[in-house]
Amino acid sequence: MPRSLVSQPNLEGSYYAMSESPFSTGSTDVIAASTEEGLIHFSIDRQRQHADYTWFRGDHCNFNPNRKNLRGAQDMVAHVLHGWLPETPVISPATRIAAFGSCFAKHISAWLARREFAVLTRKDGDYNNSYVVRFGEGMVNTFALRQQFEWAFQGKRTEGELWHGYDARAFGYDEDIRIATRALFDQTDLFIITLGLSEVWYDSVTGGVLWRAVPRDKYDPARHRFRVSSIEENRANIRAIYDLIRTYRPDAKVIFTLSPIPLVATFRPVSCITANSVSKAILRVALDDVLRDIGQEGHAFYWPSYEIVTDIFDWQWMPDRRHVKVEVLDFIMTLFESCWCQGTPRMTLDEAWARARWVTRGLPRVLEKHLLPLVGLWARHRPQLNRDKPATPQVTITEDDRVGRRAIEPAGLSVSTQRSVRSP
């Protein structure tokens, strides 16, 4: 049962904050507070908080969780996924899935394929000649995605050279590929569409938007332009994609996601970090607008991978600050599988959470009180340990390792080895 928090006055003038646990059987915890304080007191996951009593809070009031509310895997369901999940898992081994869009989509496809779900957009699948398979993770803007649906379902074309592969090679409206793409879409029960960015290059003569940037040798200053697409444009594209799916695949469902992967560069005269914030915000607002319009139809959903990566973890990035650590991706997909897929995930949700928290410098709750003293002890004594540390001997791995022995030999001694490593 989803969490809701509603505040209302009682007859004596006190204020009640009622929080309904998403894992309870419907019992309600009520905490009263005197209006003389000007505050209402409430509890989220047994963590006491308070808010201003003055304001009417409507039928839905979901307070922002603090760090203590986000210490466990199940906390993601209550505080991140609330309002975005199906009533029951809908993905079975027979559900045919097409996942494409931003580069984050390849993680979804790869994970579900390894779990032996029916992913039609596999690189080694029957539809591997389709553009949404060959270059699906490179279709990072909503214009490119809409073009594929309109071309496949309606045969619609846009003049000009707009579609380029990873090596800048141009691709056109090959009829065999269109038929293959149409066949893929006609077989799909669940579309997982990942949006990437709102910065686009376009042809000022035809108005067509390119898949990605303009190849250097094709750039024509008289016709190629750059701009930041608007919320309204992206809203229209998302809605058109949804309407096409509902028209030609009326029983199919759609899960939209927003890729957390930031821009590698911006073509605006501002910093890439600030431009990326705008690029993601435009897509997130446009997507939310559409979902509020169509959500009640029960065919479109949102998976908040963007919020999980950017809001839940602190050290989530690899050194390039663009790619998410593998353990975080594994947690996101384990969480997705737990909520959306029938069957048992490869690892438990708690295990995936512990691994993700460990690599992002956020200790799991059950380990904190035991490991923090050890971490502090190590930090206090590290200078002394470094001063007293003996010279590191060379460790040579020999054939004896095959029977479980290690031969430690003086540095410089010539021996026959497979490889050498430093001792820990």
Coordinates of C-alpha atoms in Angstrom, one line a residue:
M1 CA 0.0 0.0 0.0
P2 CA 1.6 3.4 -1.0
R3 CA 2.6 5.8 1.7
S4 CA 0.4 8.8 2.3
L5 CA 0.7 11.5 4.9
V6 CA -2.3 13.6 5.7
S7 CA -2.6 16.2 8.4
Q8 CA -5.8 17.4 9.9
P9 CA -7.1 19.2 13.0
N10 CA -9.1 17.4 15.7
L11 CA -11.9 18.7 17.8
E12 CA -9.6 19.8 20.6
G13 CA -7.5 22.0 18.4
S14 CA -4.6 19.6 18.2
Y15 CA -3.0 18.6 14.9
Y16 CA -2.5 15.0 13.8
A17 CA 0.0 13.7 11.3
M18 CA -0.9 10.3 10.0
S19 CA 1.6 8.2 8.2
E20 CA 0.6 4.9 6.7
S21 CA 3.5 2.5 6.2
P22 CA 3.8 1.0 2.7
F23 CA 4.7 -2.4 4.3
S24 CA 1.9 -2.4 6.9
T25 CA -1.5 -4.1 6.7
G26 CA -3.2 -0.7 6.9
S27 CA -2.5 0.3 10.5
T28 CA -2.0 4.0 11.1
D29 CA 0.3 5.7 13.5
V30 CA -1.1 8.9 14.9
I31 CA 1.0 11.5 16.7
A32 CA -0.7 14.5 18.2
A33 CA 0.8 17.9 18.7
S34 CA -0.5 21.0 20.4
T35 CA -1.3 23.9 18.2
E36 CA 0.2 26.2 20.7
E37 CA 3.7 25.2 19.4
G38 CA 2.8 26.1 15.9
L39 CA 4.1 22.8 14.8
I40 CA 2.9 19.4 13.8
H41 CA 5.0 16.4 14.8
F42 CA 5.1 13.3 12.7
S43 CA 7.2 10.1 12.3
I44 CA 8.7 8.8 9.0
D45 CA 10.1 5.2 9.5
R46 CA 10.1 5.9 13.2
Q47 CA 12.2 9.0 12.7
R48 CA 10.6 12.0 14.5
Q49 CA 10.2 15.2 12.5
H50 CA 8.1 18.3 12.6
A51 CA 6.6 20.9 10.2
D52 CA 4.8 24.2 10.4
Y53 CA 1.3 23.8 11.6
T54 CA 0.0 26.9 9.8
W55 CA -0.5 25.6 6.3
F56 CA -3.2 23.3 4.9
R57 CA -1.5 20.3 3.4
G58 CA -4.1 18.9 1.1
D59 CA -4.9 15.3 0.4
H60 CA -1.4 14.2 -0.3
C61 CA 1.6 15.4 1.7
N62 CA 4.8 13.4 1.3
F63 CA 7.7 15.0 3.2
N64 CA 11.2 14.8 1.9
P65 CA 13.1 12.0 3.7
N66 CA 16.2 12.7 5.7
R67 CA 19.4 10.5 5.6
K68 CA 18.1 8.3 8.3
N69 CA 15.0 7.5 6.2
L70 CA 17.2 6.3 3.4
R71 CA 19.4 3.7 5.0
G72 CA 17.8 0.5 3.8
A73 CA 16.8 -1.0 0.4
Q74 CA 13.1 -1.0 1.2
D75 CA 13.3 2.7 1.9
M76 CA 13.6 3.2 -1.8
V77 CA 10.1 1.8 -2.3
A78 CA 8.6 4.2 0.3
H79 CA 10.5 7.4 -0.5
V80 CA 11.5 7.1 -4.2
L81 CA 9.2 4.7 -6.0
H82 CA 6.0 5.7 -4.3
G83 CA 3.4 6.6 -6.9
W84 CA 5.2 5.1 -9.8
L85 CA 4.8 1.3 -9.5
P86 CA 2.3 -1.1 -11.0
E87 CA -0.1 -2.9 -8.7
T88 CA 1.6 -6.2 -9.4
P89 CA 4.8 -7.2 -11.3
V90 CA 3.9 -7.3 -15.0
I91 CA 7.1 -8.6 -16.7
S92 CA 7.1 -12.4 -17.1
P93 CA 9.6 -14.5 -19.1
A94 CA 7.1 -14.3 -21.9
T95 CA 6.8 -10.5 -22.0
R96 CA 8.5 -9.2 -25.1
I97 CA 10.6 -6.1 -24.3
A98 CA 12.1 -3.4 -26.4
A99 CA 14.5 -1.1 -24.6
F100 CA 16.3 1.8 -26.3
G101 CA 17.0 5.5 -26.1
S102 CA 19.9 7.1 -24.2
C103 CA 23.1 5.1 -23.4
F104 CA 21.6 4.1 -20.0
A105 CA 19.1 1.9 -22.0
K106 CA 21.9 -0.6 -22.8
H107 CA 22.3 -1.4 -19.1
I108 CA 18.6 -2.2 -18.9
S109 CA 18.7 -4.4 -22.0
A110 CA 21.9 -6.2 -21.0
W111 CA 20.6 -6.9 -17.5
L112 CA 17.2 -8.2 -18.6
A113 CA 18.8 -10.3 -21.3
R114 CA 21.2 -11.9 -18.9
R115 CA 18.3 -12.7 -16.7
E116 CA 16.8 -14.5 -19.7
F117 CA 13.8 -12.2 -20.2
A118 CA 12.6 -11.8 -23.8
V119 CA 14.5 -8.7 -24.9
L120 CA 13.9 -8.1 -28.6
T121 CA 16.5 -5.3 -28.8
R122 CA 19.4 -7.6 -28.1
K123 CA 22.4 -7.0 -30.4
D124 CA 22.4 -10.7 -31.2
G125 CA 18.6 -10.9 -31.7
D126 CA 16.4 -11.4 -34.7
Y127 CA 16.0 -7.6 -35.2
N128 CA 19.6 -6.6 -35.0
N129 CA 19.5 -4.7 -38.3
S130 CA 17.0 -2.2 -36.9
Y131 CA 18.3 1.2 -36.1
V132 CA 16.8 1.1 -32.6
V133 CA 18.9 -2.0 -32.0
R134 CA 22.1 -1.0 -33.7
F135 CA 22.2 2.6 -32.5
G136 CA 19.4 2.5 -29.9
E137 CA 21.5 3.8 -27.0
G138 CA 22.6 6.7 -29.3
M139 CA 19.1 8.1 -29.9
V140 CA 19.4 10.5 -27.0
N141 CA 16.8 13.1 -27.8
T142 CA 13.0 12.8 -28.1
F143 CA 13.0 14.0 -31.7
A144 CA 15.2 11.0 -32.8
L145 CA 12.9 8.6 -30.9
R146 CA 9.8 10.0 -32.4
Q147 CA 11.3 9.8 -35.9
Q148 CA 11.8 6.0 -35.5
F149 CA 8.2 5.4 -34.4
E150 CA 6.7 7.6 -37.1
W151 CA 8.9 6.0 -39.8
A152 CA 8.2 2.4 -38.6
F153 CA 4.4 2.8 -38.1
Q154 CA 3.5 5.5 -40.7
G155 CA 6.4 5.5 -43.2
K156 CA 7.0 9.2 -42.4
R157 CA 10.3 10.7 -43.6
T158 CA 12.1 14.0 -43.1
E159 CA 14.2 15.5 -45.8
G160 CA 17.9 15.9 -45.3
E161 CA 20.7 13.8 -43.8
L162 CA 19.8 13.4 -40.1
W163 CA 20.8 9.9 -39.1
H164 CA 24.4 9.1 -38.4
G165 CA 26.0 6.1 -36.7
Y166 CA 28.8 6.1 -34.1
D167 CA 31.4 6.6 -36.8
A168 CA 29.5 9.5 -38.4
R169 CA 28.4 7.3 -41.3
A170 CA 25.0 8.4 -42.7
F171 CA 22.0 6.1 -42.7
G172 CA 18.9 6.6 -44.7
Y173 CA 15.3 5.4 -45.0
D174 CA 16.1 1.8 -46.0
E175 CA 12.7 0.0 -46.5
D176 CA 14.0 -3.4 -45.3
I177 CA 15.1 -1.8 -42.1
R178 CA 11.8 0.0 -41.7
I179 CA 10.0 -3.3 -42.1
A180 CA 12.3 -4.9 -39.5
T181 CA 11.7 -2.0 -37.1
R182 CA 7.9 -2.3 -37.6
A183 CA 8.1 -6.0 -37.0
L184 CA 10.0 -5.4 -33.8
F185 CA 7.5 -2.8 -32.5
D186 CA 4.5 -5.1 -33.5
Q187 CA 5.9 -7.8 -31.3
T188 CA 6.7 -5.6 -28.3
D189 CA 4.6 -6.0 -25.1
L190 CA 6.6 -3.5 -23.1
F191 CA 8.6 -0.5 -24.3
I192 CA 11.3 0.9 -22.0
I193 CA 12.3 4.2 -23.4
T194 CA 15.2 6.2 -21.9
L195 CA 15.5 9.9 -22.5
G196 CA 18.9 11.5 -22.5
L197 CA 19.3 15.2 -23.4
S198 CA 17.4 18.2 -24.7
E199 CA 20.3 19.9 -26.6
V200 CA 19.9 19.3 -30.3
W201 CA 21.5 20.1 -33.7
Y202 CA 19.0 20.6 -36.5
D203 CA 18.7 21.4 -40.2
S204 CA 17.4 25.0 -40.5
V205 CA 16.2 24.3 -44.0
T206 CA 14.1 21.3 -43.3
G207 CA 13.6 21.7 -39.6
G208 CA 14.7 18.1 -39.0
V209 CA 16.6 17.3 -35.8
L210 CA 19.7 15.1 -36.0
W211 CA 20.3 12.0 -33.9
R212 CA 23.4 13.5 -32.5
A213 CA 25.9 16.2 -33.4
V214 CA 26.8 17.1 -37.0
P215 CA 29.8 15.2 -38.5
R216 CA 32.7 17.5 -39.0
D217 CA 32.9 16.9 -42.7
K218 CA 29.2 17.4 -43.2
Y219 CA 28.8 20.6 -41.2
D220 CA 27.2 23.4 -43.3
P221 CA 27.1 26.8 -41.4
A222 CA 24.3 27.9 -43.8
R223 CA 21.9 25.2 -42.6
H224 CA 23.1 23.4 -39.4
R225 CA 22.1 25.1 -36.1
F226 CA 22.2 24.3 -32.4
R227 CA 19.6 25.0 -29.8
V228 CA 18.1 23.8 -26.5
S229 CA 14.8 22.2 -27.3
S230 CA 11.9 23.5 -25.1
I231 CA 9.7 21.7 -22.6
E232 CA 6.8 22.1 -25.0
E233 CA 8.6 20.4 -27.9
N234 CA 9.7 17.5 -25.7
R235 CA 6.2 17.2 -24.2
A236 CA 4.8 17.0 -27.8
N237 CA 7.4 14.3 -28.8
I238 CA 6.8 12.1 -25.8
R239 CA 3.0 12.4 -26.2
A240 CA 3.3 11.5 -29.9
I241 CA 5.4 8.5 -29.1
Y242 CA 2.8 7.3 -26.5
D243 CA -0.1 7.9 -28.9
L244 CA 1.6 5.9 -31.7
I245 CA 2.1 3.0 -29.4
R246 CA -1.5 3.2 -28.1
T247 CA -2.7 3.3 -31.7
Y248 CA -0.6 0.4 -33.2
R249 CA 0.1 -1.6 -30.0
P250 CA -3.0 -0.8 -27.8
D251 CA -2.2 -3.5 -25.2
A252 CA 1.4 -2.6 -24.8
K253 CA 2.8 -0.8 -21.8
V254 CA 5.5 1.9 -21.7
I255 CA 8.1 2.6 -19.0
F256 CA 9.8 6.0 -19.5
T257 CA 13.1 6.6 -17.8
L258 CA 15.5 9.6 -17.7
S259 CA 19.2 8.7 -18.0
P260 CA 21.3 9.9 -15.1
I261 CA 24.4 10.1 -17.4
P262 CA 25.4 13.7 -17.8
L263 CA 26.4 15.6 -20.9
V264 CA 29.9 14.8 -22.1
A265 CA 30.0 18.4 -23.4
T266 CA 27.7 21.3 -24.1
F267 CA 27.6 23.5 -27.1
R268 CA 26.3 26.4 -25.1
P269 CA 28.6 29.2 -23.9
V270 CA 28.1 28.1 -20.3
S271 CA 29.6 25.4 -18.1
C272 CA 28.7 21.8 -18.9
I273 CA 27.6 21.2 -15.3
T274 CA 25.0 23.9 -15.4
A275 CA 23.9 23.1 -18.9
N276 CA 23.4 19.5 -18.0
S277 CA 21.1 20.5 -15.1
V278 CA 18.9 22.4 -17.6
S279 CA 19.0 19.6 -20.2
K280 CA 17.8 17.0 -17.7
A281 CA 15.2 19.4 -16.1
I282 CA 13.5 20.1 -19.4
L283 CA 13.1 16.4 -20.1
R284 CA 11.9 15.6 -16.6
V285 CA 9.3 18.3 -16.6
A286 CA 8.1 17.4 -20.1
L287 CA 7.8 13.8 -19.1
D288 CA 6.0 14.6 -15.8
D289 CA 3.5 16.7 -17.7
V290 CA 2.7 13.9 -20.1
L291 CA 2.5 11.3 -17.3
R292 CA 0.0 13.4 -15.3
D293 CA -2.2 13.5 -18.4
I294 CA -2.1 9.8 -19.3
G295 CA -1.2 8.0 -16.1
Q296 CA -4.8 7.1 -15.3
E297 CA -5.0 5.1 -18.5
G298 CA -2.7 2.5 -16.9
H299 CA -0.3 2.0 -19.8
A300 CA 2.5 4.5 -19.1
F301 CA 4.9 4.5 -16.1
Y302 CA 8.0 6.1 -14.9
W303 CA 11.1 4.4 -13.5
P304 CA 13.1 6.9 -11.4
S305 CA 16.7 5.7 -12.1
Y306 CA 17.7 9.4 -12.5
E307 CA 16.6 10.2 -9.0
I308 CA 18.1 7.1 -7.5
V309 CA 21.5 7.9 -8.9
T310 CA 21.6 11.6 -8.3
D311 CA 19.7 11.8 -5.0
I312 CA 20.4 8.6 -3.1
F313 CA 24.1 8.1 -3.5
D314 CA 27.0 10.4 -2.9
W315 CA 30.0 8.8 -4.6
Q316 CA 28.1 7.2 -7.4
W317 CA 30.3 8.1 -10.4
M318 CA 33.4 6.6 -11.9
P319 CA 36.4 9.0 -12.1
D320 CA 35.1 10.4 -15.4
R321 CA 32.0 11.7 -13.6
R322 CA 29.8 10.3 -16.3
H323 CA 29.6 6.6 -15.8
V324 CA 27.8 5.1 -12.8
K325 CA 29.6 2.6 -10.7
V326 CA 28.6 -1.0 -11.6
E327 CA 27.4 -1.8 -8.1
V328 CA 24.9 1.2 -8.2
L329 CA 23.7 0.0 -11.6
D330 CA 23.3 -3.5 -10.2
F331 CA 21.2 -2.1 -7.3
I332 CA 19.0 -0.1 -9.6
M333 CA 18.3 -3.1 -11.8
T334 CA 17.8 -5.5 -8.9
L335 CA 15.3 -3.0 -7.5
F336 CA 13.6 -2.8 -11.0
E337 CA 13.5 -6.6 -11.2
S338 CA 12.0 -6.8 -7.6
C339 CA 9.2 -4.4 -8.5
W340 CA 8.5 -5.1 -12.1
C341 CA 9.5 -8.7 -12.8
Q342 CA 8.0 -12.0 -11.8
G343 CA 10.4 -14.4 -10.3
T344 CA 13.4 -14.1 -8.0
P345 CA 16.2 -11.6 -8.7
R346 CA 19.8 -12.8 -9.2
M347 CA 20.8 -11.3 -5.8
T348 CA 18.7 -10.1 -2.9
L349 CA 17.7 -6.5 -2.7
D350 CA 19.5 -6.1 0.6
E351 CA 22.7 -7.6 -0.9
A352 CA 22.6 -5.3 -3.9
W353 CA 22.0 -2.3 -1.6
A354 CA 24.9 -3.2 0.7
R355 CA 27.3 -3.5 -2.3
A356 CA 26.1 -0.1 -3.7
R357 CA 26.3 1.6 -0.4
W358 CA 29.8 0.2 0.2
V359 CA 31.3 1.5 -3.0
T360 CA 29.6 4.9 -2.6
R361 CA 31.0 5.4 0.9
G362 CA 27.7 4.9 2.6
L363 CA 27.9 2.0 5.1
P364 CA 24.9 -0.4 5.4
R365 CA 23.0 0.2 8.5
V366 CA 23.8 -3.2 10.1
L367 CA 27.5 -2.7 9.6
E368 CA 27.8 1.0 10.7
K369 CA 28.3 0.6 14.4
H370 CA 30.7 -2.3 14.0
L371 CA 32.8 -0.9 11.2
L372 CA 32.9 2.8 12.0
P373 CA 35.1 2.3 15.1
L374 CA 37.5 0.2 13.0
V375 CA 37.6 2.9 10.3
G376 CA 38.3 5.6 13.0
L377 CA 41.0 3.4 14.6
W378 CA 42.7 2.9 11.2
A379 CA 42.6 6.6 10.5
R380 CA 44.1 7.5 13.9
H381 CA 47.0 5.1 13.5
R382 CA 47.6 5.4 9.8
P383 CA 50.5 7.8 10.1
Q384 CA 52.3 5.6 12.6
L385 CA 51.6 2.5 10.5
N386 CA 53.1 4.2 7.5
R387 CA 56.3 5.2 9.4
D388 CA 56.7 1.7 10.8
K389 CA 55.9 -0.1 7.6
P390 CA 58.7 -2.4 6.5
A391 CA 60.1 -2.5 3.0
T392 CA 57.6 -4.4 0.7
P393 CA 59.1 -7.7 -0.5
Q394 CA 58.5 -8.7 -4.1
V395 CA 56.0 -11.6 -4.4
T396 CA 56.5 -13.8 -7.4
I397 CA 53.7 -16.1 -8.5
T398 CA 55.2 -19.4 -9.6
E399 CA 53.8 -22.7 -10.8
D400 CA 53.6 -23.8 -7.2
D401 CA 50.4 -21.6 -6.9
R402 CA 48.6 -24.4 -8.6
V403 CA 48.8 -26.4 -5.5
G404 CA 48.2 -23.4 -3.2
R405 CA 51.8 -22.3 -2.3
R406 CA 53.4 -18.9 -2.7
A407 CA 57.2 -18.4 -3.3
I408 CA 58.4 -15.1 -1.8
E409 CA 61.8 -14.4 -3.3
P410 CA 64.2 -11.5 -2.8
A411 CA 63.9 -8.7 -5.3
G412 CA 66.2 -9.0 -8.3
L413 CA 66.4 -12.9 -8.1
S414 CA 65.9 -14.3 -11.6
V415 CA 63.2 -17.0 -11.7
S416 CA 60.7 -18.4 -14.2
T417 CA 57.3 -16.9 -13.4
Q418 CA 53.9 -16.3 -14.8
R419 CA 53.5 -12.7 -13.4
S420 CA 54.6 -10.6 -10.5
V421 CA 52.6 -8.6 -8.0
R422 CA 53.2 -6.6 -4.9
S423 CA 52.4 -8.2 -1.6
P424 CA 49.5 -6.6 0.2

